[in-house]
PDB file of C-alpha atoms in Angstrom:
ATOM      1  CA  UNK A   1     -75.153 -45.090 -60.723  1.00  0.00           C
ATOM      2  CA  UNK A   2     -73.873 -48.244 -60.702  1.00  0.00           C
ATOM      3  CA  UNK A   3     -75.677 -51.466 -59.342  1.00  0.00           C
ATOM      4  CA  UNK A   4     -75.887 -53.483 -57.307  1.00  0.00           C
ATOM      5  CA  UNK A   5     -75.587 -56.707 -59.931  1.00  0.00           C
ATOM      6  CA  UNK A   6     -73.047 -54.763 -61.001  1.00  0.00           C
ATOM      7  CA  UNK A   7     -70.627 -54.096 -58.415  1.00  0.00           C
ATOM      8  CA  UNK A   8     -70.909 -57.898 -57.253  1.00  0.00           C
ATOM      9  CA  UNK A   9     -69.973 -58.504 -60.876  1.00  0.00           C
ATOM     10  CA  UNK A  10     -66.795 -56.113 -60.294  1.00  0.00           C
ATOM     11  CA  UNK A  11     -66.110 -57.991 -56.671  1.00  0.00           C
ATOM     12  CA  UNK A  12     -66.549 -61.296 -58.128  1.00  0.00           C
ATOM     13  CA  UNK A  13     -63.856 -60.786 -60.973  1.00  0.00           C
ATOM     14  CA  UNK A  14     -61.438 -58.882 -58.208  1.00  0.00           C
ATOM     15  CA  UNK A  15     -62.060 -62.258 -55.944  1.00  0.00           C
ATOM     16  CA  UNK A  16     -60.942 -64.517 -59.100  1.00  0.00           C
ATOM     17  CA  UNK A  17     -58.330 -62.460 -60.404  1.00  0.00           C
ATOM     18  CA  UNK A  18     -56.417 -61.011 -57.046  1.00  0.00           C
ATOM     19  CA  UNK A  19     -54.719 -63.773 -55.488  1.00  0.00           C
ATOM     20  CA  UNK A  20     -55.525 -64.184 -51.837  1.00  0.00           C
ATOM     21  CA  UNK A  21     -58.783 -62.963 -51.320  1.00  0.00           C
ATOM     22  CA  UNK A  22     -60.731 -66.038 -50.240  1.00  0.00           C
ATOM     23  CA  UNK A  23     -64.420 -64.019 -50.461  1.00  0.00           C
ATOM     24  CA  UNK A  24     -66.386 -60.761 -51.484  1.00  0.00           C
ATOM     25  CA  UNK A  25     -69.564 -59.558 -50.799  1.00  0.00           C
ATOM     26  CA  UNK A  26     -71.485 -55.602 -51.018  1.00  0.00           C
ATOM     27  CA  UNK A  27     -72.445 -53.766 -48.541  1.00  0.00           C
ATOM     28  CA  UNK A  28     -75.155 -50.654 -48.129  1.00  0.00           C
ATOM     29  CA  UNK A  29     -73.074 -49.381 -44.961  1.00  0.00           C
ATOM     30  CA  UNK A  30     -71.235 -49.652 -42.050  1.00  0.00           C
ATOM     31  CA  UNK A  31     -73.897 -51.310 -40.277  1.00  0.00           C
ATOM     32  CA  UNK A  32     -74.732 -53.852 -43.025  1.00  0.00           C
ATOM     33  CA  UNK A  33     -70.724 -54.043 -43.103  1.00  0.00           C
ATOM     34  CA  UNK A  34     -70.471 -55.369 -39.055  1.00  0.00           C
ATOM     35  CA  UNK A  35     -73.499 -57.516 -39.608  1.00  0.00           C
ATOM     36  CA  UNK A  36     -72.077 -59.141 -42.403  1.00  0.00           C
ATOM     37  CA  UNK A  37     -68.710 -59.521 -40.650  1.00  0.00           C
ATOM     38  CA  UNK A  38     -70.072 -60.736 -37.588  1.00  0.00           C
ATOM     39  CA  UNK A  39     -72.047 -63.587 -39.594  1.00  0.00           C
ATOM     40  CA  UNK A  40     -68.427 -64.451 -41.724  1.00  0.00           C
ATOM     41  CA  UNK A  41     -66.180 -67.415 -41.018  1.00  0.00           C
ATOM     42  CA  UNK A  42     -62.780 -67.068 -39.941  1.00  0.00           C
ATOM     43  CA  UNK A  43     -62.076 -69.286 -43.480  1.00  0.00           C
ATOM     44  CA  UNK A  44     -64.115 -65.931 -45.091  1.00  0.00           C
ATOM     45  CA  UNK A  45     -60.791 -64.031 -44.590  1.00  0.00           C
ATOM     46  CA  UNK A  46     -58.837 -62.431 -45.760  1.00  0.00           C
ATOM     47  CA  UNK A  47     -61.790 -60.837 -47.834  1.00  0.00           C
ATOM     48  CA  UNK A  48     -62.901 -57.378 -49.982  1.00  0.00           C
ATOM     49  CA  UNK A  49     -66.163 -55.865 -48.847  1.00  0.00           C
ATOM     50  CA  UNK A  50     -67.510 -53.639 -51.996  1.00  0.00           C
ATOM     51  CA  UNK A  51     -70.276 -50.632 -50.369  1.00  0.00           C
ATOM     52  CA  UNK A  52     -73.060 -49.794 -53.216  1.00  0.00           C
ATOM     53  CA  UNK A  53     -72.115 -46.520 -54.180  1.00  0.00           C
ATOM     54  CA  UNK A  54     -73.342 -42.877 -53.519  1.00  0.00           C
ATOM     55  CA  UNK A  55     -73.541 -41.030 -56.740  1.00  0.00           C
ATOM     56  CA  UNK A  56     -74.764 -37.643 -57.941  1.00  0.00           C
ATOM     57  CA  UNK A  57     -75.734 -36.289 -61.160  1.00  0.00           C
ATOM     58  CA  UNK A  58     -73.125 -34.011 -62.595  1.00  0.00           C
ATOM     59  CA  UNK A  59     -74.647 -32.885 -65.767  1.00  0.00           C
ATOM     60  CA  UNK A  60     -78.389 -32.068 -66.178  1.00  0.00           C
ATOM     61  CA  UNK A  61     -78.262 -32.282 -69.668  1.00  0.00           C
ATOM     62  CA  UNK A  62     -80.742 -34.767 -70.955  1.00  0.00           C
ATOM     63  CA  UNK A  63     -78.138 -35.764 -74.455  1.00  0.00           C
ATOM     64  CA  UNK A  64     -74.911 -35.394 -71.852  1.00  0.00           C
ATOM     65  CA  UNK A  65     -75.791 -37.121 -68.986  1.00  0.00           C
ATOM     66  CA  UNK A  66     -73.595 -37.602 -66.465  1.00  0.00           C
ATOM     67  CA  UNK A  67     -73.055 -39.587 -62.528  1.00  0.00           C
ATOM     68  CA  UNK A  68     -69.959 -39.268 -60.454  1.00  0.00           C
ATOM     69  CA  UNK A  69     -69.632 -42.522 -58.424  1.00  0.00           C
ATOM     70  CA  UNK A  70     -68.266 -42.918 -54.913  1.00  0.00           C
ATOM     71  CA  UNK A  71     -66.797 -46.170 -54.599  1.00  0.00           C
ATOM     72  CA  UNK A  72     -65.486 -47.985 -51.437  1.00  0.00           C
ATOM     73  CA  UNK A  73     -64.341 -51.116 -51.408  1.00  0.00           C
ATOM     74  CA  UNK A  74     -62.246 -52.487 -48.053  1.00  0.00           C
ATOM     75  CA  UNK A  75     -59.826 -55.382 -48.002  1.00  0.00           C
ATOM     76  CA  UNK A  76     -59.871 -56.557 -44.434  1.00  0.00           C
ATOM     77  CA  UNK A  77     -59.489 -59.522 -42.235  1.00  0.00           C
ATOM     78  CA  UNK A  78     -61.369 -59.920 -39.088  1.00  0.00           C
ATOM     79  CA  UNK A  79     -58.959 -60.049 -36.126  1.00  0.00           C
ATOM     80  CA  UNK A  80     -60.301 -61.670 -32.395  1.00  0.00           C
ATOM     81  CA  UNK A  81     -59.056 -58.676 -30.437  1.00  0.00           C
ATOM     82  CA  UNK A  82     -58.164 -60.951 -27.449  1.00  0.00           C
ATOM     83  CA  UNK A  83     -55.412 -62.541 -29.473  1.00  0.00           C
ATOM     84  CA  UNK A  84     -54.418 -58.909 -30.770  1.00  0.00           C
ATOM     85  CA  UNK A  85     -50.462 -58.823 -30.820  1.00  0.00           C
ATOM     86  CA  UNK A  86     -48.002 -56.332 -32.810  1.00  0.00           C
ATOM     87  CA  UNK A  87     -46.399 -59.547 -35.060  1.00  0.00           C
ATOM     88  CA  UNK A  88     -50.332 -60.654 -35.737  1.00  0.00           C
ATOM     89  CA  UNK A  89     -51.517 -56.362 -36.458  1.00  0.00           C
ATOM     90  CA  UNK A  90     -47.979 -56.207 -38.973  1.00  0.00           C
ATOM     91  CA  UNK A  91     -48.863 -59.290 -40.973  1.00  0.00           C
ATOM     92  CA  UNK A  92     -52.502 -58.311 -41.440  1.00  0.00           C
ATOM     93  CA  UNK A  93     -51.624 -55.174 -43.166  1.00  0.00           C
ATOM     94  CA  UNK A  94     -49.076 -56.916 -44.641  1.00  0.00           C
ATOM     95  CA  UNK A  95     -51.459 -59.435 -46.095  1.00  0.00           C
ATOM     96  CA  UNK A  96     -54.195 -56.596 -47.002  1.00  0.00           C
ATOM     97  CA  UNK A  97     -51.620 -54.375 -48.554  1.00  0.00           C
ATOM     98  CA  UNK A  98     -50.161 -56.661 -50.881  1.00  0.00           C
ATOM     99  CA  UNK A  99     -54.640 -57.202 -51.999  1.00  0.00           C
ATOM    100  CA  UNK A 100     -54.459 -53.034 -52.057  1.00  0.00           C
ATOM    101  CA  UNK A 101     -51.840 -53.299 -54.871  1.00  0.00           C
ATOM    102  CA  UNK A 102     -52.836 -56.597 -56.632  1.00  0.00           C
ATOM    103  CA  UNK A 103     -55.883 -54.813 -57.055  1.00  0.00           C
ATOM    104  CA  UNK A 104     -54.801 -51.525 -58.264  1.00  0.00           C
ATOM    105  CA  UNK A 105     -52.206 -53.606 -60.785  1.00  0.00           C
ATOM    106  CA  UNK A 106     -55.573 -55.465 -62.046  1.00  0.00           C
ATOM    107  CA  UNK A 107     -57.723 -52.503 -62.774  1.00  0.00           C
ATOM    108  CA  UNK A 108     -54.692 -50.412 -64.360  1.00  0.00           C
ATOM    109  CA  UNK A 109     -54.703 -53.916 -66.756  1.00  0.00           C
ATOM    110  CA  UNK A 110     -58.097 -54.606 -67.341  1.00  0.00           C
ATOM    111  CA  UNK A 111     -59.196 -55.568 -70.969  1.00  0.00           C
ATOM    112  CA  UNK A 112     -62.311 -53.913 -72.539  1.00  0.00           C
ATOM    113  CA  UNK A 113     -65.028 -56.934 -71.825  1.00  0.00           C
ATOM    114  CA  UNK A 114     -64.557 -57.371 -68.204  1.00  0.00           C
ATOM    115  CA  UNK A 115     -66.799 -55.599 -65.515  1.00  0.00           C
ATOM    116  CA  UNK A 116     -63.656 -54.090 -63.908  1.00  0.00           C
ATOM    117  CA  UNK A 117     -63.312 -52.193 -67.500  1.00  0.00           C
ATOM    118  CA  UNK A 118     -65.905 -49.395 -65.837  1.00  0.00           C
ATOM    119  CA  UNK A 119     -62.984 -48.990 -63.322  1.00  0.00           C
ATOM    120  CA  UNK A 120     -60.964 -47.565 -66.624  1.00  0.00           C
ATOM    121  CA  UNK A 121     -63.014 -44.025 -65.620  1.00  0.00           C
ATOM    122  CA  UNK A 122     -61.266 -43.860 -62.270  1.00  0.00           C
ATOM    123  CA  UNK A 123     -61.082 -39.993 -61.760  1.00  0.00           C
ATOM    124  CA  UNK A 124     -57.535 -41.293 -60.154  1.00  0.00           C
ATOM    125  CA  UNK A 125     -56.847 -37.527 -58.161  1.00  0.00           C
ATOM    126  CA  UNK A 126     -59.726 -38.946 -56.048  1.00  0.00           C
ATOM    127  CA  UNK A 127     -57.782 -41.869 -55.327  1.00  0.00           C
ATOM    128  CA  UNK A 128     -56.920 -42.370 -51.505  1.00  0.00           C
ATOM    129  CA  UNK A 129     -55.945 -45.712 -49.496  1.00  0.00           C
ATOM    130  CA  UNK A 130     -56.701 -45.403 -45.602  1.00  0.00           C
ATOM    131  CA  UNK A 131     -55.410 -48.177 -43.115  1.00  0.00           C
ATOM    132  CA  UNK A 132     -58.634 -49.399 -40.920  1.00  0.00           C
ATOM    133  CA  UNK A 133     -57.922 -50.471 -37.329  1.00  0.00           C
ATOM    134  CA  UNK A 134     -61.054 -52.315 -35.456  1.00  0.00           C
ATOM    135  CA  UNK A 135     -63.397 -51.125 -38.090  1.00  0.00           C
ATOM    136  CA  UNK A 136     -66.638 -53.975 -37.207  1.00  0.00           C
ATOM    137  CA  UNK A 137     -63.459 -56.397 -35.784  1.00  0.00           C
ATOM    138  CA  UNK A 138     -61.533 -56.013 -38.766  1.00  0.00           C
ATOM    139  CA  UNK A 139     -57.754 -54.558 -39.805  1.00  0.00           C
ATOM    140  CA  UNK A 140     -56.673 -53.513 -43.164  1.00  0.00           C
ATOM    141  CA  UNK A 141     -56.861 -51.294 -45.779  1.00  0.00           C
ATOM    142  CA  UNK A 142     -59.775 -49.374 -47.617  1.00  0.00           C
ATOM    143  CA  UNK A 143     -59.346 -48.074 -51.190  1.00  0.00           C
ATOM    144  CA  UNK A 144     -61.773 -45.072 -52.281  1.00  0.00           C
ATOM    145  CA  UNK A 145     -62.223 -43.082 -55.654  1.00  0.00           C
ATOM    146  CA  UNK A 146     -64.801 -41.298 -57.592  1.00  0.00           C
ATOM    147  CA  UNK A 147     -65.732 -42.476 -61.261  1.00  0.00           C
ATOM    148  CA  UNK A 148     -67.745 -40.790 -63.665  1.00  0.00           C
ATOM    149  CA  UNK A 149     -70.594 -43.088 -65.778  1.00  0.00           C
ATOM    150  CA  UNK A 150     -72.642 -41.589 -68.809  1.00  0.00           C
ATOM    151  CA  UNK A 151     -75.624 -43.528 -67.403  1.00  0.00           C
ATOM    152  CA  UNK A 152     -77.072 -45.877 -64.550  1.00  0.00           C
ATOM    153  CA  UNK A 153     -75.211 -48.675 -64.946  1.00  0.00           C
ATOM    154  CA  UNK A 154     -76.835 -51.640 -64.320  1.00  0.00           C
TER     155      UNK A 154
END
């Protein structure tokens, strides 16, 4: 299971190393996600929201222990829905998309030492991108994918 110290460690690197993404902060769930969003400013956005993952064991084995991971992580900006318009909707998934693949380019070249190195177990079939309309006032994208750790990571 991984924690979570250590997913903020994962968001923080993705916030310095993905060009755009002016914050990041974890989540428990969607209603942790909407309070947080609600309390963000406008300057907060564009941003990528990491939710603490669900994990179950996989192997029983005390010597081969195993957890697959859920991750989640969305890469949203919060749109005012009154000033909702087609040219405003395409550039924010625009703008999110090109975060979507600036962060798939940076865990595909991640070196060893840094936290986004636990990414390098992506079970990558599990892979799937989703467009989010409206989801707690925000448009964009969400990225999802199982990984497997030998331990809790913490």
């Amino acid at each position: 299971m991984i924690s979570a110290s250590r997913l903020n460690a994962i968001l923080e690197e993705l916030n310095n190393a993905v060009k755009g993404i002016k914050s990041h902060r974890w989540v428990v769930d969607q209603e942790h996600f909407a309070k947080l969003v609600d309390d963000m400013y406008s300057d907060d956005f564009p941003c990528v929201l990491g939710v603490l993952p669900d994990t179950d064991m996989t192997s029983r084995s005390l010597d081969n222990q195993k957890f697959n991971n859920k991750l989640l992580f969305f890469f949203v900006k919060k749109v005012d829905q009154k000033e909702r318009d087609a040219n405003l909707t395409t550039e924010v998934y625009d703008e999110t998309l090109s975060l979507v693949n600036a962060f798939l380019s940076h865990i595909y070249s991640s070196s060893s030492s840094s936290p986004c190195n636990l990414l390098s177990r992506i079970e990558w079939s599990t892979l799937d991108i989703k467009p989010e309309y409206n989801f707690a006032s925000c448009d964009g994208y969400s990225i999802s994918f199982n990984l497997e750790t030998k331990k809790l990571e913490s």
